[in-house]
Tab-separated table of N, CA and C and ligand atoms in Angstrom:
chain	number	residue	atom	x	y	z
G	1	MET	N	36.987	-25.720	9.197
G	1	MET	CA	35.689	-26.086	8.599
G	1	MET	C	34.566	-25.282	9.243
G	2	LYS	N	34.508	-25.347	10.554
G	2	LYS	CA	33.499	-24.605	11.310
G	2	LYS	C	33.508	-23.126	10.904
G	3	TYR	N	34.722	-22.625	10.770
G	3	TYR	CA	34.922	-21.216	10.420
G	3	TYR	C	34.235	-20.885	9.088
G	4	TYR	N	34.430	-21.766	8.067
G	4	TYR	CA	33.830	-21.507	6.750
G	4	TYR	C	32.309	-21.565	6.814
G	5	VAL	N	31.802	-22.523	7.570
G	5	VAL	CA	30.347	-22.651	7.686
G	5	VAL	C	29.762	-21.372	8.267
G	6	SER	N	30.360	-20.874	9.334
G	6	SER	CA	29.761	-19.699	9.961
G	6	SER	C	29.902	-18.461	9.074
G	7	ILE	N	31.019	-18.394	8.342
G	7	ILE	CA	31.187	-17.264	7.430
G	7	ILE	C	30.102	-17.276	6.350
G	8	SER	N	29.859	-18.483	5.769
G	8	SER	CA	28.876	-18.530	4.687
G	8	SER	C	27.463	-18.315	5.229
G	9	THR	N	27.208	-18.804	6.449
G	9	THR	CA	25.903	-18.538	7.058
G	9	THR	C	25.717	-17.033	7.234
G	10	PHE	N	26.784	-16.423	7.731
G	10	PHE	CA	26.726	-14.977	7.938
G	10	PHE	C	26.478	-14.248	6.625
G	11	LEU	N	27.192	-14.662	5.566
G	11	LEU	CA	27.052	-13.993	4.272
G	11	LEU	C	25.640	-14.142	3.701
G	12	SER	N	25.078	-15.357	3.792
G	12	SER	CA	23.746	-15.525	3.212
G	12	SER	C	22.703	-14.762	4.027
G	13	LEU	N	22.923	-14.690	5.339
G	13	LEU	CA	22.022	-13.907	6.185
G	13	LEU	C	22.074	-12.432	5.779
G	14	ALA	N	23.310	-11.947	5.575
G	14	ALA	CA	23.492	-10.555	5.177
G	14	ALA	C	22.794	-10.292	3.842
G	15	LEU	N	22.879	-11.265	2.921
G	15	LEU	CA	22.235	-11.123	1.612
G	15	LEU	C	20.722	-11.014	1.755
G	16	VAL	N	20.145	-11.891	2.593
G	16	VAL	CA	18.697	-11.884	2.799
G	16	VAL	C	18.262	-10.531	3.362
G	17	ILE	N	19.015	-10.051	4.356
G	17	ILE	CA	18.666	-8.775	4.973
G	17	ILE	C	18.750	-7.640	3.950
G	18	THR	N	19.832	-7.635	3.148
G	18	THR	CA	19.986	-6.577	2.148
G	18	THR	C	18.842	-6.622	1.139
G	19	ALA	N	18.498	-7.844	0.675
G	19	ALA	CA	17.449	-7.976	-0.330
G	19	ALA	C	16.124	-7.434	0.192
G	20	SER	N	15.765	-7.752	1.442
G	20	SER	CA	14.473	-7.292	1.938
G	20	SER	C	14.490	-5.790	2.200
G	21	THR	N	15.651	-5.251	2.576
G	21	THR	CA	15.716	-3.807	2.786
G	21	THR	C	15.536	-3.071	1.463
G	22	VAL	N	16.104	-3.655	0.390
G	22	VAL	CA	15.986	-3.010	-0.911
G	22	VAL	C	14.542	-3.035	-1.395
G	23	LEU	N	13.822	-4.145	-1.094
G	23	LEU	CA	12.441	-4.250	-1.569
G	23	LEU	C	11.493	-3.326	-0.830
G	24	ALA	N	11.634	-3.215	0.490
G	24	ALA	CA	10.712	-2.370	1.247
G	24	ALA	C	11.182	-0.916	1.168
G	25	GLY	N	10.272	-0.011	1.465
G	25	GLY	CA	10.655	1.388	1.578
G	25	GLY	C	10.977	2.056	0.272
G	26	GLN	N	10.200	1.775	-0.785
G	26	GLN	CA	10.429	2.467	-2.056
G	26	GLN	C	9.277	3.405	-2.370
G	27	GLY	N	9.587	4.461	-3.108
G	27	GLY	CA	8.562	5.471	-3.371
G	27	GLY	C	8.291	6.231	-2.081
G	28	PRO	N	7.269	7.085	-2.058
G	28	PRO	CA	6.998	7.878	-0.860
G	28	PRO	C	6.607	7.007	0.337
G	29	GLU	N	6.960	7.442	1.545
G	29	GLU	CA	6.586	6.690	2.752
G	29	GLU	C	5.076	6.739	2.960
G	30	THR	N	4.527	7.942	2.863
G	30	THR	CA	3.063	8.095	2.938
G	30	THR	C	2.630	8.965	1.763
G	31	ILE	N	1.366	8.819	1.357
G	31	ILE	CA	0.869	9.583	0.208
G	31	ILE	C	-0.502	10.173	0.545
G	32	ASP	N	-0.606	11.487	0.458
G	32	ASP	CA	-1.891	12.160	0.660
G	32	ASP	C	-2.704	11.972	-0.629
G	33	LEU	N	-3.632	11.018	-0.604
G	33	LEU	CA	-4.369	10.683	-1.829
G	33	LEU	C	-5.373	11.763	-2.218
G	34	LYS	N	-5.866	12.502	-1.232
G	34	LYS	CA	-6.812	13.577	-1.546
G	34	LYS	C	-6.132	14.655	-2.375
G	35	ALA	N	-4.912	15.017	-1.956
G	35	ALA	CA	-4.158	16.041	-2.685
G	35	ALA	C	-3.677	15.495	-4.027
G	36	THR	N	-3.117	14.264	-4.029
G	36	THR	CA	-2.557	13.686	-5.263
G	36	THR	C	-3.604	13.579	-6.363
G	37	TYR	N	-4.816	13.169	-5.986
G	37	TYR	CA	-5.879	12.984	-6.991
G	37	TYR	C	-6.851	14.167	-7.053
G	38	LYS	N	-6.512	15.272	-6.361
G	38	LYS	CA	-7.345	16.475	-6.344
G	38	LYS	C	-8.817	16.156	-6.061
G	39	VAL	N	-9.022	15.352	-5.021
G	39	VAL	CA	-10.382	14.940	-4.654
G	39	VAL	C	-11.092	16.079	-3.940
G	40	GLU	N	-12.332	16.354	-4.354
G	40	GLU	CA	-13.126	17.356	-3.660
G	40	GLU	C	-14.155	16.653	-2.797
G	41	GLY	N	-14.427	17.239	-1.620
G	41	GLY	CA	-15.405	16.626	-0.738
G	41	GLY	C	-15.052	16.917	0.704
G	42	LYS	N	-15.977	16.541	1.589
G	42	LYS	CA	-15.825	16.928	2.993
G	42	LYS	C	-15.081	15.906	3.839
G	43	LYS	N	-14.915	14.700	3.337
G	43	LYS	CA	-14.214	13.687	4.135
G	43	LYS	C	-12.754	14.103	4.321
G	44	SER	N	-12.203	13.775	5.513
G	44	SER	CA	-10.804	14.134	5.757
G	44	SER	C	-9.894	13.331	4.826
G	45	ALA	N	-8.753	13.933	4.477
G	45	ALA	CA	-7.825	13.344	3.511
G	45	ALA	C	-7.302	11.984	3.975
G	46	VAL	N	-7.184	11.070	3.053
G	46	VAL	CA	-6.597	9.764	3.345
G	46	VAL	C	-5.085	9.838	3.120
G	47	ILE	N	-4.345	9.631	4.214
G	47	ILE	CA	-2.879	9.596	4.120
G	47	ILE	C	-2.487	8.123	4.054
G	48	PHE	N	-2.209	7.671	2.846
G	48	PHE	CA	-1.962	6.245	2.594
G	48	PHE	C	-0.577	5.824	3.090
G	49	SER	N	-0.536	4.771	3.914
G	49	SER	CA	0.731	4.283	4.484
G	49	SER	C	1.425	3.367	3.467
G	50	HIS	N	2.103	3.977	2.513
G	50	HIS	CA	2.708	3.265	1.376
G	50	HIS	C	3.780	2.264	1.817
G	51	HIS	N	4.732	2.715	2.625
G	51	HIS	CA	5.789	1.792	3.053
G	51	HIS	C	5.249	0.654	3.914
G	52	ALA	N	4.306	0.952	4.793
G	52	ALA	CA	3.732	-0.112	5.627
G	52	ALA	C	3.087	-1.173	4.742
G	53	HIS	N	2.435	-0.762	3.658
G	53	HIS	CA	1.812	-1.732	2.756
G	53	HIS	C	2.841	-2.572	2.008
G	54	GLN	N	4.032	-2.029	1.797
G	54	GLN	CA	5.056	-2.777	1.061
G	54	GLN	C	5.626	-3.932	1.885
G	55	GLU	N	5.463	-3.874	3.212
G	55	GLU	CA	6.076	-4.898	4.043
G	55	GLU	C	5.532	-6.294	3.761
G	56	ASN	N	4.228	-6.378	3.490
G	56	ASN	CA	3.641	-7.708	3.284
G	56	ASN	C	3.114	-7.945	1.877
G	57	LEU	N	3.301	-6.985	0.973
G	57	LEU	CA	2.713	-7.121	-0.362
G	57	LEU	C	3.746	-6.850	-1.450
G	58	GLU	N	3.636	-7.598	-2.547
G	58	GLU	CA	4.463	-7.343	-3.734
G	58	GLU	C	4.017	-6.029	-4.364
G	59	CYS	N	4.954	-5.322	-5.006
G	59	CYS	CA	4.605	-4.089	-5.722
G	59	CYS	C	3.477	-4.366	-6.727
G	60	SER	N	3.535	-5.536	-7.375
G	60	SER	CA	2.581	-5.856	-8.441
G	60	SER	C	1.162	-6.100	-7.948
G	61	LYS	N	0.970	-6.173	-6.634
G	61	LYS	CA	-0.389	-6.253	-6.098
G	61	LYS	C	-1.133	-4.959	-6.402
G	62	CYS	N	-0.403	-3.851	-6.508
G	62	CYS	CA	-1.020	-2.535	-6.688
G	62	CYS	C	-0.582	-1.816	-7.958
G	63	HIS	N	0.648	-2.086	-8.404
G	63	HIS	CA	1.167	-1.411	-9.602
G	63	HIS	C	1.198	-2.377	-10.779
G	64	LYS	N	0.933	-1.875	-11.985
G	64	LYS	CA	0.995	-2.718	-13.192
G	64	LYS	C	2.387	-3.294	-13.371
G	65	SER	N	3.406	-2.493	-13.082
G	65	SER	CA	4.785	-2.960	-13.221
G	65	SER	C	5.194	-3.718	-11.967
G	66	SER	N	5.874	-4.857	-12.147
G	66	SER	CA	6.304	-5.627	-10.981
G	66	SER	C	7.404	-4.902	-10.218
G	67	ALA	N	8.030	-3.906	-10.852
G	67	ALA	CA	9.059	-3.125	-10.162
G	67	ALA	C	8.437	-2.004	-9.323
G	68	GLY	N	7.115	-1.822	-9.433
G	68	GLY	CA	6.431	-0.797	-8.642
G	68	GLY	C	6.513	0.570	-9.286
G	69	GLY	N	5.732	1.515	-8.761
G	69	GLY	CA	5.664	2.855	-9.329
G	69	GLY	C	4.818	2.867	-10.590
G	70	GLY	N	4.523	4.054	-11.104
G	70	GLY	CA	3.725	4.162	-12.322
G	70	GLY	C	2.271	3.772	-12.090
G	71	PRO	N	1.554	3.434	-13.179
G	71	PRO	CA	0.111	3.195	-13.088
G	71	PRO	C	-0.268	2.092	-12.099
G	72	LEU	N	-1.419	2.262	-11.485
G	72	LEU	CA	-1.949	1.254	-10.567
G	72	LEU	C	-2.636	0.150	-11.377
G	73	VAL	N	-2.917	-0.975	-10.732
G	73	VAL	CA	-3.553	-2.110	-11.424
G	73	VAL	C	-4.984	-1.787	-11.857
G	74	VAL	N	-5.608	-0.828	-11.216
G	74	VAL	CA	-6.949	-0.406	-11.626
G	74	VAL	C	-6.909	1.066	-12.007
G	75	GLU	N	-7.838	1.484	-12.868
G	75	GLU	CA	-7.896	2.881	-13.257
G	75	GLU	C	-8.822	3.619	-12.296
G	76	ILE	N	-8.308	4.685	-11.688
G	76	ILE	CA	-9.097	5.452	-10.738
G	76	ILE	C	-9.701	6.651	-11.479
G	77	VAL	N	-10.997	6.604	-11.723
G	77	VAL	CA	-11.650	7.677	-12.465
G	77	VAL	C	-12.650	8.409	-11.576
G	78	LYS	N	-13.587	7.648	-11.000
G	78	LYS	CA	-14.623	8.267	-10.167
G	78	LYS	C	-14.074	8.572	-8.771
G	79	LEU	N	-14.172	9.843	-8.382
G	79	LEU	CA	-13.553	10.266	-7.121
G	79	LEU	C	-14.531	10.881	-6.131
G	80	THR	N	-15.826	10.786	-6.428
G	80	THR	CA	-16.805	11.378	-5.516
G	80	THR	C	-17.675	10.291	-4.885
G	81	THR	N	-18.308	10.649	-3.793
G	81	THR	CA	-19.227	9.789	-3.010
G	81	THR	C	-18.541	8.512	-2.501
G	82	THR	N	-19.296	7.741	-1.737
G	82	THR	CA	-18.723	6.502	-1.205
G	82	THR	C	-18.605	5.432	-2.294
G	83	LYS	N	-19.154	5.699	-3.485
G	83	LYS	CA	-18.985	4.730	-4.586
G	83	LYS	C	-17.776	5.076	-5.449
G	84	ASN	N	-16.825	5.840	-4.893
G	84	ASN	CA	-15.622	6.205	-5.659
G	84	ASN	C	-14.764	4.961	-5.942
G	85	ASP	N	-13.895	5.076	-6.944
G	85	ASP	CA	-13.096	3.924	-7.390
G	85	ASP	C	-12.068	3.443	-6.367
G	86	PHE	N	-11.578	4.330	-5.490
G	86	PHE	CA	-10.668	3.850	-4.449
G	86	PHE	C	-11.392	2.831	-3.575
G	87	HIS	N	-12.592	3.188	-3.124
G	87	HIS	CA	-13.359	2.244	-2.303
G	87	HIS	C	-13.662	0.971	-3.091
G	88	LYS	N	-14.321	1.159	-4.258
G	88	LYS	CA	-14.930	0.027	-4.970
G	88	LYS	C	-13.939	-0.880	-5.699
G	89	LYS	N	-12.846	-0.287	-6.218
G	89	LYS	CA	-11.954	-1.098	-7.058
G	89	LYS	C	-10.604	-1.397	-6.422
G	90	PHE	N	-10.190	-0.605	-5.425
G	90	PHE	CA	-8.805	-0.717	-4.978
G	90	PHE	C	-8.662	-1.075	-3.495
G	91	CYS	N	-8.936	-0.114	-2.624
G	91	CYS	CA	-8.662	-0.343	-1.198
G	91	CYS	C	-9.592	-1.405	-0.594
G	92	TRP	N	-10.889	-1.259	-0.789
G	92	TRP	CA	-11.827	-2.170	-0.117
G	92	TRP	C	-11.713	-3.623	-0.580
G	93	PRO	N	-11.661	-3.905	-1.894
G	93	PRO	CA	-11.601	-5.315	-2.312
G	93	PRO	C	-10.412	-6.054	-1.703
G	94	CYS	N	-9.255	-5.407	-1.652
G	94	CYS	CA	-8.097	-6.100	-1.094
G	94	CYS	C	-8.250	-6.269	0.411
G	95	HIS	N	-8.770	-5.252	1.085
G	95	HIS	CA	-8.951	-5.385	2.540
G	95	HIS	C	-9.933	-6.511	2.872
G	96	VAL	N	-10.953	-6.665	2.046
G	96	VAL	CA	-11.912	-7.754	2.275
G	96	VAL	C	-11.228	-9.093	2.011
G	97	GLU	N	-10.532	-9.173	0.867
G	97	GLU	CA	-9.858	-10.418	0.486
G	97	GLU	C	-8.836	-10.852	1.545
G	98	MET	N	-8.092	-9.871	2.084
G	98	MET	CA	-7.033	-10.217	3.029
G	98	MET	C	-7.472	-10.122	4.485
G	99	LYS	N	-8.781	-9.943	4.666
G	99	LYS	CA	-9.377	-9.905	6.011
G	99	LYS	C	-8.651	-8.918	6.945
G	100	VAL	N	-8.400	-7.707	6.461
G	100	VAL	CA	-7.782	-6.663	7.287
G	100	VAL	C	-8.796	-6.227	8.353
G	101	PRO	N	-8.407	-6.246	9.628
G	101	PRO	CA	-9.335	-5.840	10.684
G	101	PRO	C	-9.858	-4.415	10.446
G	102	LYS	N	-11.163	-4.227	10.508
G	102	LYS	CA	-11.814	-2.934	10.262
G	102	LYS	C	-11.379	-2.323	8.928
G	103	GLY	N	-11.111	-3.172	7.957
G	103	GLY	CA	-10.603	-2.735	6.658
G	103	GLY	C	-11.563	-1.877	5.857
G	104	LYS	N	-12.873	-1.872	6.229
G	104	LYS	CA	-13.844	-1.024	5.543
G	104	LYS	C	-14.446	0.021	6.482
G	105	SER	N	-13.925	0.115	7.700
G	105	SER	CA	-14.437	1.131	8.627
G	105	SER	C	-13.888	2.492	8.241
G	106	CYS	N	-14.778	3.471	8.198
G	106	CYS	CA	-14.400	4.815	7.753
G	106	CYS	C	-13.151	5.314	8.472
G	107	LYS	N	-13.126	5.142	9.797
G	107	LYS	CA	-12.022	5.724	10.577
G	107	LYS	C	-10.685	5.031	10.350
G	108	THR	N	-10.681	3.854	9.779
G	108	THR	CA	-9.411	3.205	9.453
G	108	THR	C	-8.619	4.077	8.476
G	109	CYS	N	-9.325	4.722	7.550
G	109	CYS	CA	-8.634	5.499	6.512
G	109	CYS	C	-8.857	7.008	6.604
G	110	HIS	N	-10.080	7.420	7.003
G	110	HIS	CA	-10.366	8.855	7.158
G	110	HIS	C	-10.336	9.157	8.658
G	111	PRO	N	-9.366	9.962	9.119
G	111	PRO	CA	-9.312	10.256	10.554
G	111	PRO	C	-10.610	10.872	11.077
G	112	LYS	N	-11.324	11.626	10.194
G	112	LYS	CA	-12.600	12.222	10.624
G	112	LYS	C	-13.680	11.922	9.597
Q	201	LIG	C1	-1.072	-1.597	-1.410
Q	201	LIG	C2	-0.786	-0.952	-2.659
Q	201	LIG	C3	0.621	-0.598	-3.042
Q	201	LIG	C4	1.759	-1.381	-2.983
Q	201	LIG	C5	1.894	-2.797	-2.468
Q	201	LIG	C6	2.830	-0.586	-3.532
Q	201	LIG	N1	2.355	0.644	-3.906
Q	201	LIG	FE1	3.447	2.158	-4.740
Q	201	LIG	N2	1.795	3.357	-4.727
Q	201	LIG	C7	0.524	2.968	-4.334
Q	201	LIG	C8	-0.376	4.097	-4.450
Q	201	LIG	C9	-1.868	4.091	-4.117
Q	201	LIG	C10	0.392	5.188	-4.923
Q	201	LIG	C11	-0.068	6.620	-5.176
Q	201	LIG	C12	-1.035	6.739	-6.291
Q	201	LIG	C13	-0.428	7.032	-7.596
Q	201	LIG	O1	0.773	7.312	-7.682
Q	201	LIG	O2	-1.188	6.986	-8.590
Q	201	LIG	C14	1.758	4.695	-5.095
Q	201	LIG	C15	2.835	5.459	-5.561
Q	201	LIG	C16	4.111	4.981	-5.763
Q	201	LIG	C17	5.209	5.784	-6.256
Q	201	LIG	C18	5.162	7.291	-6.547
Q	201	LIG	C19	4.416	7.606	-7.774
Q	201	LIG	C20	5.136	7.116	-8.985
Q	201	LIG	O3	4.566	6.300	-9.714
Q	201	LIG	O4	6.275	7.514	-9.226
Q	201	LIG	C21	6.289	4.955	-6.368
Q	201	LIG	C22	7.684	5.313	-6.854
Q	201	LIG	C23	5.866	3.632	-5.914
Q	201	LIG	N3	4.529	3.694	-5.554
Q	201	LIG	C24	6.674	2.514	-5.862
Q	201	LIG	C25	6.307	1.291	-5.303
Q	201	LIG	C26	7.204	0.139	-5.178
Q	201	LIG	C27	8.639	0.117	-5.673
Q	201	LIG	C28	6.481	-0.847	-4.560
Q	201	LIG	C29	6.951	-2.234	-4.143
Q	201	LIG	C30	8.167	-2.261	-3.324
Q	201	LIG	C31	5.146	-0.314	-4.296
Q	201	LIG	N4	5.092	0.969	-4.763
Q	201	LIG	C32	4.143	-1.024	-3.673
Q	201	LIG	C33	0.157	1.731	-3.888
Q	201	LIG	C34	1.012	0.671	-3.640
Q	202	LIG	C1	-3.417	-5.333	-2.319
Q	202	LIG	C2	-3.949	-5.207	-0.987
Q	202	LIG	C3	-4.222	-3.873	-0.363
Q	202	LIG	C4	-4.633	-2.704	-0.976
Q	202	LIG	C5	-4.900	-2.473	-2.453
Q	202	LIG	C6	-4.805	-1.744	0.071
Q	202	LIG	N1	-4.495	-2.283	1.285
Q	202	LIG	FE1	-4.547	-1.326	3.093
Q	202	LIG	N2	-3.932	-3.018	4.021
Q	202	LIG	C7	-3.651	-4.212	3.410
Q	202	LIG	C8	-3.220	-5.172	4.417
Q	202	LIG	C9	-2.819	-6.616	4.149
Q	202	LIG	C10	-3.273	-4.499	5.656
Q	202	LIG	C11	-2.986	-5.069	7.062
Q	202	LIG	C12	-1.583	-5.436	7.320
Q	202	LIG	C13	-0.648	-4.305	7.213
Q	202	LIG	O1	-0.777	-3.327	8.002
Q	202	LIG	O2	0.251	-4.360	6.352
Q	202	LIG	C14	-3.720	-3.141	5.369
Q	202	LIG	C15	-3.894	-2.185	6.344
Q	202	LIG	C16	-4.321	-0.889	6.123
Q	202	LIG	C17	-4.505	0.113	7.143
Q	202	LIG	C18	-4.273	-0.066	8.641
Q	202	LIG	C19	-2.825	-0.139	8.986
Q	202	LIG	C20	-1.976	0.947	8.376
Q	202	LIG	O3	-1.076	0.612	7.585
Q	202	LIG	O4	-2.207	2.140	8.628
Q	202	LIG	C21	-4.904	1.272	6.498
Q	202	LIG	C22	-5.203	2.610	7.142
Q	202	LIG	C23	-4.987	0.964	5.086
Q	202	LIG	N3	-4.624	-0.347	4.887
Q	202	LIG	C24	-5.354	1.872	4.108
Q	202	LIG	C25	-5.453	1.573	2.750
Q	202	LIG	C26	-5.897	2.524	1.738
Q	202	LIG	C27	-6.271	3.965	1.995
Q	202	LIG	C28	-5.869	1.856	0.553
Q	202	LIG	C29	-6.235	2.356	-0.828
Q	202	LIG	C30	-5.594	3.576	-1.266
Q	202	LIG	C31	-5.396	0.505	0.821
Q	202	LIG	N4	-5.168	0.367	2.157
Q	202	LIG	C32	-5.218	-0.457	-0.151
Q	202	LIG	C33	-3.768	-4.493	2.076
Q	202	LIG	C34	-4.146	-3.597	1.071
Q	203	LIG	C1	-9.513	1.439	3.054
Q	203	LIG	C2	-9.548	2.886	3.077
Q	203	LIG	C3	-10.864	3.598	3.123
Q	203	LIG	C4	-11.936	3.321	3.930
Q	203	LIG	C5	-12.105	2.221	4.948
Q	203	LIG	C6	-12.928	4.337	3.647
Q	203	LIG	N1	-12.445	5.196	2.683
Q	203	LIG	FE1	-13.433	6.786	1.905
Q	203	LIG	N2	-11.879	7.148	0.640
Q	203	LIG	C7	-10.701	6.452	0.611
Q	203	LIG	C8	-9.820	7.052	-0.378
Q	203	LIG	C9	-8.414	6.581	-0.711
Q	203	LIG	C10	-10.518	8.143	-0.937
Q	203	LIG	C11	-9.995	9.137	-2.004
Q	203	LIG	C12	-8.903	10.035	-1.433
Q	203	LIG	C13	-9.359	11.014	-0.400
Q	203	LIG	O1	-10.513	11.516	-0.501
Q	203	LIG	O2	-8.569	11.334	0.525
Q	203	LIG	C14	-11.820	8.181	-0.283
Q	203	LIG	C15	-12.826	9.093	-0.579
Q	203	LIG	C16	-14.056	9.145	0.042
Q	203	LIG	C17	-15.137	10.051	-0.333
Q	203	LIG	C18	-15.130	11.020	-1.525
Q	203	LIG	C19	-14.369	12.282	-1.233
Q	203	LIG	C20	-15.036	13.183	-0.249
Q	203	LIG	O3	-14.309	13.827	0.561
Q	203	LIG	O4	-16.275	13.339	-0.275
Q	203	LIG	C21	-16.171	9.831	0.530
Q	203	LIG	C22	-17.527	10.510	0.548
Q	203	LIG	C23	-15.744	8.780	1.448
Q	203	LIG	N3	-14.447	8.377	1.105
Q	203	LIG	C24	-16.506	8.288	2.488
Q	203	LIG	C25	-16.175	7.166	3.258
Q	203	LIG	C26	-17.056	6.566	4.240
Q	203	LIG	C27	-18.445	7.112	4.631
Q	203	LIG	C28	-16.418	5.471	4.727
Q	203	LIG	C29	-16.934	4.434	5.724
Q	203	LIG	C30	-18.126	3.718	5.271
Q	203	LIG	C31	-15.120	5.386	4.046
Q	203	LIG	N4	-15.010	6.441	3.181
Q	203	LIG	C32	-14.170	4.396	4.266
Q	203	LIG	C33	-10.375	5.366	1.394
Q	203	LIG	C34	-11.191	4.774	2.348
């Protein structure tokens, strides 16, 4: 009896581990958003930590599809000045909502 209990505990643990490994780490690990969106300007490129963001967030927080990838939940059109759509519609609102430490500080995202 004991033997069966530990086997099934082991199996369900293995399942949980496999499921979370499959969910995290999809798509590129990091994404150079300046290059991807051909942003012009003097601010240093934002290298978005894609996999790190997947650890605590569902794909559907950012992608229209719940499976992730493809279009984002917001349309990114304006790419100049500090009123660009990444700041105003995407990165900043979520950082404020989720109380990310220094989530709106320039150096959090732009190294320079
Ligand atoms: C915090 C926001 C965020 C989360 C959460 C997120 N992504 Fe992304 N993802 C992005 C951004 C930003 C890009 C790059 C911009 C673009 O492709 O338009 C991207 C790009 C991608 C790409 C490459 C471009 C493409 O569409 O083929 C894939 C694949 C992808 N994500 C899959 C996923 C999957 C799968 C998940 C969930 C496990 C996920 N993402 C979770 C923000 C996110
Ligand atoms: C849907 C919510 C959400 C969106 C959208 C989002 N973030 Fe975040 N971000 C978080 C959370 C939550 C954390 C803190 C916890 C963590 O590190 O996962 C974080 C942390 C960070 C950090 C510090 C830690 C690290 O991973 O390097 C950076 C830098 C960052 N985000 C950049 C961005 C950029 C750039 C964008 C827009 C392209 C963005 N984030 C969009 C939720 C979000
Ligand atoms: C949460 C992440 C995040 C934070 C914090 C952030 N930015 Fe950005 N910013 C971006 C992203 C993403 C882009 C578009 C991609 C790129 O330019 O690499 C961008 C683009 C810009 C642009 C337009 C492009 C350019 O080079 O001129 C300016 C200007 C800018 N940011 C200034 C700032 C300033 C000033 C601050 C501090 C008040 C700041 N950013 C804080 C993510 C962030």
